[in-house]
PDB file of C-alpha atoms in Angstrom:
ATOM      1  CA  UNK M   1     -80.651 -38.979 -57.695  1.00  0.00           C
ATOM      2  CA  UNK M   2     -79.499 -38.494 -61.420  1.00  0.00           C
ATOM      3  CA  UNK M   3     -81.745 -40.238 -63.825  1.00  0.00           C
ATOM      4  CA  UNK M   4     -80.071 -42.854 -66.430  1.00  0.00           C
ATOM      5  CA  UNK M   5     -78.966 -41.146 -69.941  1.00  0.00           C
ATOM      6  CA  UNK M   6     -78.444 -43.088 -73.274  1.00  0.00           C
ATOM      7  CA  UNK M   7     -74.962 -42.255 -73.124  1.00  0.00           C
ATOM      8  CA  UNK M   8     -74.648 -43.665 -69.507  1.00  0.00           C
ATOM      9  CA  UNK M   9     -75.864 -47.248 -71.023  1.00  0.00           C
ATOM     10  CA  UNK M  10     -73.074 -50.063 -71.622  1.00  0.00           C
ATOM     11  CA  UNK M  11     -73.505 -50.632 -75.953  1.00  0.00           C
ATOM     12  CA  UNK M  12     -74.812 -54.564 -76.107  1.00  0.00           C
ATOM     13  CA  UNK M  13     -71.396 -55.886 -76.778  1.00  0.00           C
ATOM     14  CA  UNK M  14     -69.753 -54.017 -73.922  1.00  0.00           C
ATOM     15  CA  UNK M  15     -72.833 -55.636 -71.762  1.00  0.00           C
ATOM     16  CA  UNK M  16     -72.676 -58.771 -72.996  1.00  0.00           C
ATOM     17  CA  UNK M  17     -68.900 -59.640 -72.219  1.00  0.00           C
ATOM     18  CA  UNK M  18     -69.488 -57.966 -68.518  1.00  0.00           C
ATOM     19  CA  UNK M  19     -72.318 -59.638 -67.689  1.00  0.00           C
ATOM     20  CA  UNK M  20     -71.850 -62.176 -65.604  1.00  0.00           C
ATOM     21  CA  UNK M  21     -69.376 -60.414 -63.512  1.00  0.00           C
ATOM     22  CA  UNK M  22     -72.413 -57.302 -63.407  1.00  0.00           C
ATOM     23  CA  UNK M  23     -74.683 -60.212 -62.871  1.00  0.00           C
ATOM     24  CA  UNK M  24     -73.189 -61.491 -59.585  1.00  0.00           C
ATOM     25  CA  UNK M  25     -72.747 -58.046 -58.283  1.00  0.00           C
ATOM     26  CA  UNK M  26     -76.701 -57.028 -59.318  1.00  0.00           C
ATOM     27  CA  UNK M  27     -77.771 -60.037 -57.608  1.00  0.00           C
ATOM     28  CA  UNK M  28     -76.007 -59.134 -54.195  1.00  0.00           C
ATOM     29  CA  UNK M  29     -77.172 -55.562 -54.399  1.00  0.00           C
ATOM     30  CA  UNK M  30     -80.786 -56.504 -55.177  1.00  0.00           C
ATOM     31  CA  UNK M  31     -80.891 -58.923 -52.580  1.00  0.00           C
ATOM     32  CA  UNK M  32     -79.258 -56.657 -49.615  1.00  0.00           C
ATOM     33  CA  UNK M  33     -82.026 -54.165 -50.700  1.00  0.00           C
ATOM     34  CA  UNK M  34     -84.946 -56.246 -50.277  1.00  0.00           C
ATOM     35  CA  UNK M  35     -86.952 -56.981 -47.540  1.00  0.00           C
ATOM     36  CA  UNK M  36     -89.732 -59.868 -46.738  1.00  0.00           C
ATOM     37  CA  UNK M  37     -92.913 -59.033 -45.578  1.00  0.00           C
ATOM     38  CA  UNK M  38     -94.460 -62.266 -44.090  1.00  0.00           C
ATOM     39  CA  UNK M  39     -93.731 -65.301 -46.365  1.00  0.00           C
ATOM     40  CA  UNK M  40     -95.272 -64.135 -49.468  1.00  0.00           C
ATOM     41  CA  UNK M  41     -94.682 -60.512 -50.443  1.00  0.00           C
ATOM     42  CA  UNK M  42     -91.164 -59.000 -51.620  1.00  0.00           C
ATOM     43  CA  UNK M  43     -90.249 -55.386 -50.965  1.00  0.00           C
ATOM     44  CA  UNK M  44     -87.732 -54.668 -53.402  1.00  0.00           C
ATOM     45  CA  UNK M  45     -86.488 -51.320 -52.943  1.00  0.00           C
ATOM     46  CA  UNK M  46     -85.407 -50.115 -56.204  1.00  0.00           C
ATOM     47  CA  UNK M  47     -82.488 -47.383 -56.954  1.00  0.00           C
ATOM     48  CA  UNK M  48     -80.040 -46.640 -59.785  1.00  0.00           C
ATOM     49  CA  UNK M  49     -77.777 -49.620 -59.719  1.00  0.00           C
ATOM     50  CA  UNK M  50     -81.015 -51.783 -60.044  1.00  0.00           C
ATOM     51  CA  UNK M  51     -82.736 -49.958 -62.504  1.00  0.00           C
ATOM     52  CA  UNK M  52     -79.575 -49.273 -64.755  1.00  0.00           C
ATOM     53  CA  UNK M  53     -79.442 -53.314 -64.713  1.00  0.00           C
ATOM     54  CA  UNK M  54     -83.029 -54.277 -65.357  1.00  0.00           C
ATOM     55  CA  UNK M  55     -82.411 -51.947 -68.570  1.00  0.00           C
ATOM     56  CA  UNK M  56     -79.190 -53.008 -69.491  1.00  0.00           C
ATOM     57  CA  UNK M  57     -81.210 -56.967 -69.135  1.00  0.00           C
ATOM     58  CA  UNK M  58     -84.301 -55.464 -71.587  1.00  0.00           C
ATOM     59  CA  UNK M  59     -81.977 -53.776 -74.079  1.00  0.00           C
ATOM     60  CA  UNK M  60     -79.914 -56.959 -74.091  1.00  0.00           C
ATOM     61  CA  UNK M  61     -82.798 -59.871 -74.400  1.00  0.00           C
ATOM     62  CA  UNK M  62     -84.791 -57.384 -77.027  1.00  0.00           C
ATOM     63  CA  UNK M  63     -81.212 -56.840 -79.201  1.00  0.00           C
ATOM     64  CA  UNK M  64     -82.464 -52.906 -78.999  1.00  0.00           C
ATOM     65  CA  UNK M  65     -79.477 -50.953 -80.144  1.00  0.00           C
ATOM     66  CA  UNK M  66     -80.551 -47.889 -81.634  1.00  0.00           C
ATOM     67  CA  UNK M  67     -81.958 -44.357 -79.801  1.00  0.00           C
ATOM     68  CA  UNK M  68     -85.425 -44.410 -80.059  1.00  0.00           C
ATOM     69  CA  UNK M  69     -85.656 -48.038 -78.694  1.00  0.00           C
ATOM     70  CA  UNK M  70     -83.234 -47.265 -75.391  1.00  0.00           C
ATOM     71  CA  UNK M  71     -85.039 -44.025 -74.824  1.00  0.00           C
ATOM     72  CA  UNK M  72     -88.081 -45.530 -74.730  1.00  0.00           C
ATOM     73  CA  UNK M  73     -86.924 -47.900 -72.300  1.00  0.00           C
ATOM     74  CA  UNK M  74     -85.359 -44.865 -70.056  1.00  0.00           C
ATOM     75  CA  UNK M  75     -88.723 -43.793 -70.221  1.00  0.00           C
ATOM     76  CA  UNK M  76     -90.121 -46.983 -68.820  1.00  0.00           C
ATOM     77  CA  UNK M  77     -87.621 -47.196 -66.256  1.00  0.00           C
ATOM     78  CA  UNK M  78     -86.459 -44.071 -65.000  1.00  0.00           C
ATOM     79  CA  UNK M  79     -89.666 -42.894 -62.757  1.00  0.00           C
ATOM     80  CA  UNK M  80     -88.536 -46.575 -60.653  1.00  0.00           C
ATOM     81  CA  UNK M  81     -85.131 -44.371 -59.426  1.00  0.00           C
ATOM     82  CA  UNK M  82     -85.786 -42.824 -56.215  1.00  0.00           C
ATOM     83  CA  UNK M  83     -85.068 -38.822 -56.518  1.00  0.00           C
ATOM     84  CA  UNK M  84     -83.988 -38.229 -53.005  1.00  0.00           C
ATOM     85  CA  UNK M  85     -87.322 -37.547 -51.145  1.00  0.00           C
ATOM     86  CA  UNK M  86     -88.742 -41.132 -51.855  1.00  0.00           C
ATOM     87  CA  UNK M  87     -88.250 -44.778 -52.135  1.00  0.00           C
ATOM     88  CA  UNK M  88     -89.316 -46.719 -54.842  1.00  0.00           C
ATOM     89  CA  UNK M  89     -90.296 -50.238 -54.472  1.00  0.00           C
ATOM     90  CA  UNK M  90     -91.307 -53.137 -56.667  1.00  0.00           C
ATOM     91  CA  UNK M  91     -93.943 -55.286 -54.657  1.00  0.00           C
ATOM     92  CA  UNK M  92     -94.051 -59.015 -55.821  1.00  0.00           C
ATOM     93  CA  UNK M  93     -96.798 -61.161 -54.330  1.00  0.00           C
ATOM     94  CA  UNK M  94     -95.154 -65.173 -54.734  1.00  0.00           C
ATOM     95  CA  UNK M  95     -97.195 -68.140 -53.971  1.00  0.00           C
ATOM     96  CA  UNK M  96     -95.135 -71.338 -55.809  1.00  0.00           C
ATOM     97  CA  UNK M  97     -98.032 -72.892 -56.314  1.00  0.00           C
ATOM     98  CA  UNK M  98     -99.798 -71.423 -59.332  1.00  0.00           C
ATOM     99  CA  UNK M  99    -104.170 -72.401 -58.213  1.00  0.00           C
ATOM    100  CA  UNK M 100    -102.754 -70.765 -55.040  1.00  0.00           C
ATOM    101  CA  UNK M 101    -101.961 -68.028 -56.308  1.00  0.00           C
ATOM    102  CA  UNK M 102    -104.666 -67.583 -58.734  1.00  0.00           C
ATOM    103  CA  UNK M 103    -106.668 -67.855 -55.433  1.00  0.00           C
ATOM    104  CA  UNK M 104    -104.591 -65.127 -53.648  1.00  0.00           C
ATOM    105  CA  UNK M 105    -104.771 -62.692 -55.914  1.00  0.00           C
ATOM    106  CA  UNK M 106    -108.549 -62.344 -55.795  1.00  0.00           C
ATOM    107  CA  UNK M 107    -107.823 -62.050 -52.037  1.00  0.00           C
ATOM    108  CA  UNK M 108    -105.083 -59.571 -51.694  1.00  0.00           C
ATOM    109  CA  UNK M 109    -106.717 -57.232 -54.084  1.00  0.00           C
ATOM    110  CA  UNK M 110    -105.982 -53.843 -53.021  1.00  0.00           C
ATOM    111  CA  UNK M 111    -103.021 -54.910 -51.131  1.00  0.00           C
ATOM    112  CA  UNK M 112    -100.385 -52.409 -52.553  1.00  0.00           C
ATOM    113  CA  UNK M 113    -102.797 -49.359 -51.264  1.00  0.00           C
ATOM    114  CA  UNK M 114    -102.347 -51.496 -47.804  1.00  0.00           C
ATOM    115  CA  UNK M 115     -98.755 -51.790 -47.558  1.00  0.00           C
ATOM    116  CA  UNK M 116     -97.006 -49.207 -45.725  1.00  0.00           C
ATOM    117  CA  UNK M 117     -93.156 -47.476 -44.473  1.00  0.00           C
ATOM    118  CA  UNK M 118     -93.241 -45.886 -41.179  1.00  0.00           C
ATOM    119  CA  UNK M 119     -90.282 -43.935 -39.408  1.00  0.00           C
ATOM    120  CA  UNK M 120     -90.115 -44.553 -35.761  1.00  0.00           C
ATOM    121  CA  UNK M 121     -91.625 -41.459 -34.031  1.00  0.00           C
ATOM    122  CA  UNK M 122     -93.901 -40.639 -37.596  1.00  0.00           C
ATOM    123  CA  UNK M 123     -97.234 -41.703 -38.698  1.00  0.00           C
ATOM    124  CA  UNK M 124     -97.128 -44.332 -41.685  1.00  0.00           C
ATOM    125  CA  UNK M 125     -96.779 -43.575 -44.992  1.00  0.00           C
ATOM    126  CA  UNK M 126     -99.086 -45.618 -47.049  1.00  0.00           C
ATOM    127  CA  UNK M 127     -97.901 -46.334 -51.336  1.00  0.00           C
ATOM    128  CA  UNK M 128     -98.441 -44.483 -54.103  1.00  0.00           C
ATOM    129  CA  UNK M 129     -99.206 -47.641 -56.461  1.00  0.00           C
ATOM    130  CA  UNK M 130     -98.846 -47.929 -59.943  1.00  0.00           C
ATOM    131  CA  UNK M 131     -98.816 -44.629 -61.508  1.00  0.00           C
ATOM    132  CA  UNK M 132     -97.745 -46.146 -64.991  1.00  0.00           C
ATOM    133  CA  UNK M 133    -101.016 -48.063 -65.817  1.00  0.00           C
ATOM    134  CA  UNK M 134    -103.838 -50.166 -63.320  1.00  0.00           C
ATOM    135  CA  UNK M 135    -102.489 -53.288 -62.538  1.00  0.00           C
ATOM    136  CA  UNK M 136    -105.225 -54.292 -60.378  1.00  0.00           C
ATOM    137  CA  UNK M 137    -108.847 -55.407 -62.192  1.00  0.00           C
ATOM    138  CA  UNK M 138    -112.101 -55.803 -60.707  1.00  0.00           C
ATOM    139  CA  UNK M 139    -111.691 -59.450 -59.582  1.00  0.00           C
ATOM    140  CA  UNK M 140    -108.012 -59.656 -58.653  1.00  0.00           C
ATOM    141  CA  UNK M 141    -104.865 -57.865 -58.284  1.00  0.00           C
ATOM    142  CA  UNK M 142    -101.678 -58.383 -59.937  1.00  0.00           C
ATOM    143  CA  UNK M 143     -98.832 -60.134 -58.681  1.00  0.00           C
ATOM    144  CA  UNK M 144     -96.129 -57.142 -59.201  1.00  0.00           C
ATOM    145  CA  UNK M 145     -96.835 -53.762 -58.005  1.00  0.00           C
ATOM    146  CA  UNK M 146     -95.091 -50.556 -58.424  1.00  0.00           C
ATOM    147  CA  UNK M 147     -94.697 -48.416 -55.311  1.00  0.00           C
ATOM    148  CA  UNK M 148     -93.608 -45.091 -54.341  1.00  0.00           C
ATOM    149  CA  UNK M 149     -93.478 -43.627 -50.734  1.00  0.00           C
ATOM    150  CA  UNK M 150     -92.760 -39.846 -50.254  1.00  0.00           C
ATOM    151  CA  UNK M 151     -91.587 -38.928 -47.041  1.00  0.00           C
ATOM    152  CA  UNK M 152     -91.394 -35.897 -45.285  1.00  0.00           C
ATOM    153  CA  UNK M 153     -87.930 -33.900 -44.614  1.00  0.00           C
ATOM    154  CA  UNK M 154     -88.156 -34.889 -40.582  1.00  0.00           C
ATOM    155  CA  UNK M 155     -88.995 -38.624 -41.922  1.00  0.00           C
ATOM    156  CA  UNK M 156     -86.270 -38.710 -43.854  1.00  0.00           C
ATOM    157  CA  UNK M 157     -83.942 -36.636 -41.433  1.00  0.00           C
ATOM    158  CA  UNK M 158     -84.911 -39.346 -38.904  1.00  0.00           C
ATOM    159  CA  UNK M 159     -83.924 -42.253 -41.002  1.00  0.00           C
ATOM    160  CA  UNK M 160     -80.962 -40.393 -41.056  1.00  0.00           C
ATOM    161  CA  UNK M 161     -80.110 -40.772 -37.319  1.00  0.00           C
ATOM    162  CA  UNK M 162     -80.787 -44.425 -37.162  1.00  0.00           C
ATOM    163  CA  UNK M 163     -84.422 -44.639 -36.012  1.00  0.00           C
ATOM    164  CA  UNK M 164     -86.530 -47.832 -37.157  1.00  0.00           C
ATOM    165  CA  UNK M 165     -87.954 -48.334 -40.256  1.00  0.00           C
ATOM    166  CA  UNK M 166     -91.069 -50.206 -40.211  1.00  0.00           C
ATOM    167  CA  UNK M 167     -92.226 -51.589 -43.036  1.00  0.00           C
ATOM    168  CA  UNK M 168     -95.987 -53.560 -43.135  1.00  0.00           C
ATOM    169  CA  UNK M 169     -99.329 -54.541 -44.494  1.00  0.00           C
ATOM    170  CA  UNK M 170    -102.530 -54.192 -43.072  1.00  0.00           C
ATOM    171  CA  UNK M 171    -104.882 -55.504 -45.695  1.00  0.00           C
ATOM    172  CA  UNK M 172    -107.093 -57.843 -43.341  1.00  0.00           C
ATOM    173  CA  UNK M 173    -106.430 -60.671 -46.089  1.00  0.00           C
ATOM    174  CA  UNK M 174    -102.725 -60.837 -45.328  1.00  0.00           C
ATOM    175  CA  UNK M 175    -101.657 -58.489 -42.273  1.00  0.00           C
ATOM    176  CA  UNK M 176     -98.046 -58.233 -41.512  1.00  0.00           C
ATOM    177  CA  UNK M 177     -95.294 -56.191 -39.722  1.00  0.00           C
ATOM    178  CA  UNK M 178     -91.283 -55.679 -39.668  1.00  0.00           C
ATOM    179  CA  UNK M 179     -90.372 -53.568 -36.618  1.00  0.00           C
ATOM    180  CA  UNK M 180     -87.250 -52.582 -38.237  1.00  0.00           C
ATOM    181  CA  UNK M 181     -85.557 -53.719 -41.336  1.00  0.00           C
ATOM    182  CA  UNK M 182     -82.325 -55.144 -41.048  1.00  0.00           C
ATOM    183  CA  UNK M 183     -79.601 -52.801 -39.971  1.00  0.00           C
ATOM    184  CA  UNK M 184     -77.336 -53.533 -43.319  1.00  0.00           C
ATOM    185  CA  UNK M 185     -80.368 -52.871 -45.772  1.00  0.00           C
ATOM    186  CA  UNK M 186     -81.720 -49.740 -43.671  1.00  0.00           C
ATOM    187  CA  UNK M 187     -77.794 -48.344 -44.038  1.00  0.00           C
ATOM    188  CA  UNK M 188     -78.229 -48.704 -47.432  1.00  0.00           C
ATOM    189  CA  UNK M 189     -81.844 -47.173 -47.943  1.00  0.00           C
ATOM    190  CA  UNK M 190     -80.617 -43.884 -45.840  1.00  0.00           C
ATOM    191  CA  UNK M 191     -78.308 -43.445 -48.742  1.00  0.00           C
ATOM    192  CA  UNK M 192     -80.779 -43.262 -51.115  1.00  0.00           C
ATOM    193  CA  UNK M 193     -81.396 -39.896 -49.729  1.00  0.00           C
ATOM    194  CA  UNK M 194     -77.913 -38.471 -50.430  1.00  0.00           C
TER     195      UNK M 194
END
């Protein structure tokens, strides 16, 4: 997958009168690519549509208009596109109420080293987590992780075909497992290997 260039970017005005039309359709896309592992942690499987949003949103709320502003925020954003070997995934740990979560979060620690992808027929394939900076400290973890999950050409070869994709967690804190993700989202994570 091609990364996002500053001259790829809607300017702020051009943004701001299609946004709510680009709003609906990010909101669709992002939800189809998602997928809920028990009741309290999002998969959000990230690829160029989201990511070319969630910059468009920064540049937009921070007014940043000029080059050295939106390249810095390419460079923030851009490792989050999947490159054809990989998925990229933003992990969000939600618990409404916030003493519960506080709590959780000193539970789950080490959770997004625990959460795994596994092709039908293939061992699992356990997250790369936050290679931009620690997000986890010594008493807790954080609530939003950043994954990555390299798979192997057979994996991804597999996917291909149509076997399951398993998706899980095996921390013993919080220990859960989809057989197969829903046959619309798994359609469109096989494409992020095109």
């Amino acid at each position: 997958m091609s990364k996002i260039s500053p001259d790829s970017l809607m300017t702020l005005e051009a943004y701001s009168k299609a946004r709510p039309t680009l709003r609906k359709e990010a909101i669709i896309h992002k939800n189809a690519r998602k997928v809920f592992v028990g009741s309290n942690v999002v998969l959000q499987f990230e690829d160029e549509k989201t990511i070319r949003y969630q910059i468009q949103e920064v540049l937009r709320v921070e007014k940043t208009f000029e080059i050295e502003g939106i390249e810095e925020e390419l460079e923030a954003y851009n490792p989050l596109v999947p490159d054809g070997a990989n998925w990229k995934v933003t992990q969000t740990i939600e618990y409404p109420d916030i003493e519960e979560r506080k709590r959780k979060l000193v539970e789950l620690k080490g959770i997004e080293r625990h959460t795994y992808i596994q092709i039908d027929g293939y061992e699992r394939v356990y997250a790369i987590a936050d290679e931009d900076l620690p997000r986890e400290t010594e008493e807790k973890t954080s609530a939003v992780h950043f994954l990555r999950f390299e798979l192997t050409p057979d994996m991804i070869k597999a996917a291909k075909e149509h076997a399951d994709i398993a998706v899980g967690i095996d921390l013993p804190a919080y220990t859960h497992h989809v057989g197969d993700v829903d046959p619309a989202t798994k359609q469109l994570l096989v494409q992020d290997f095109s």
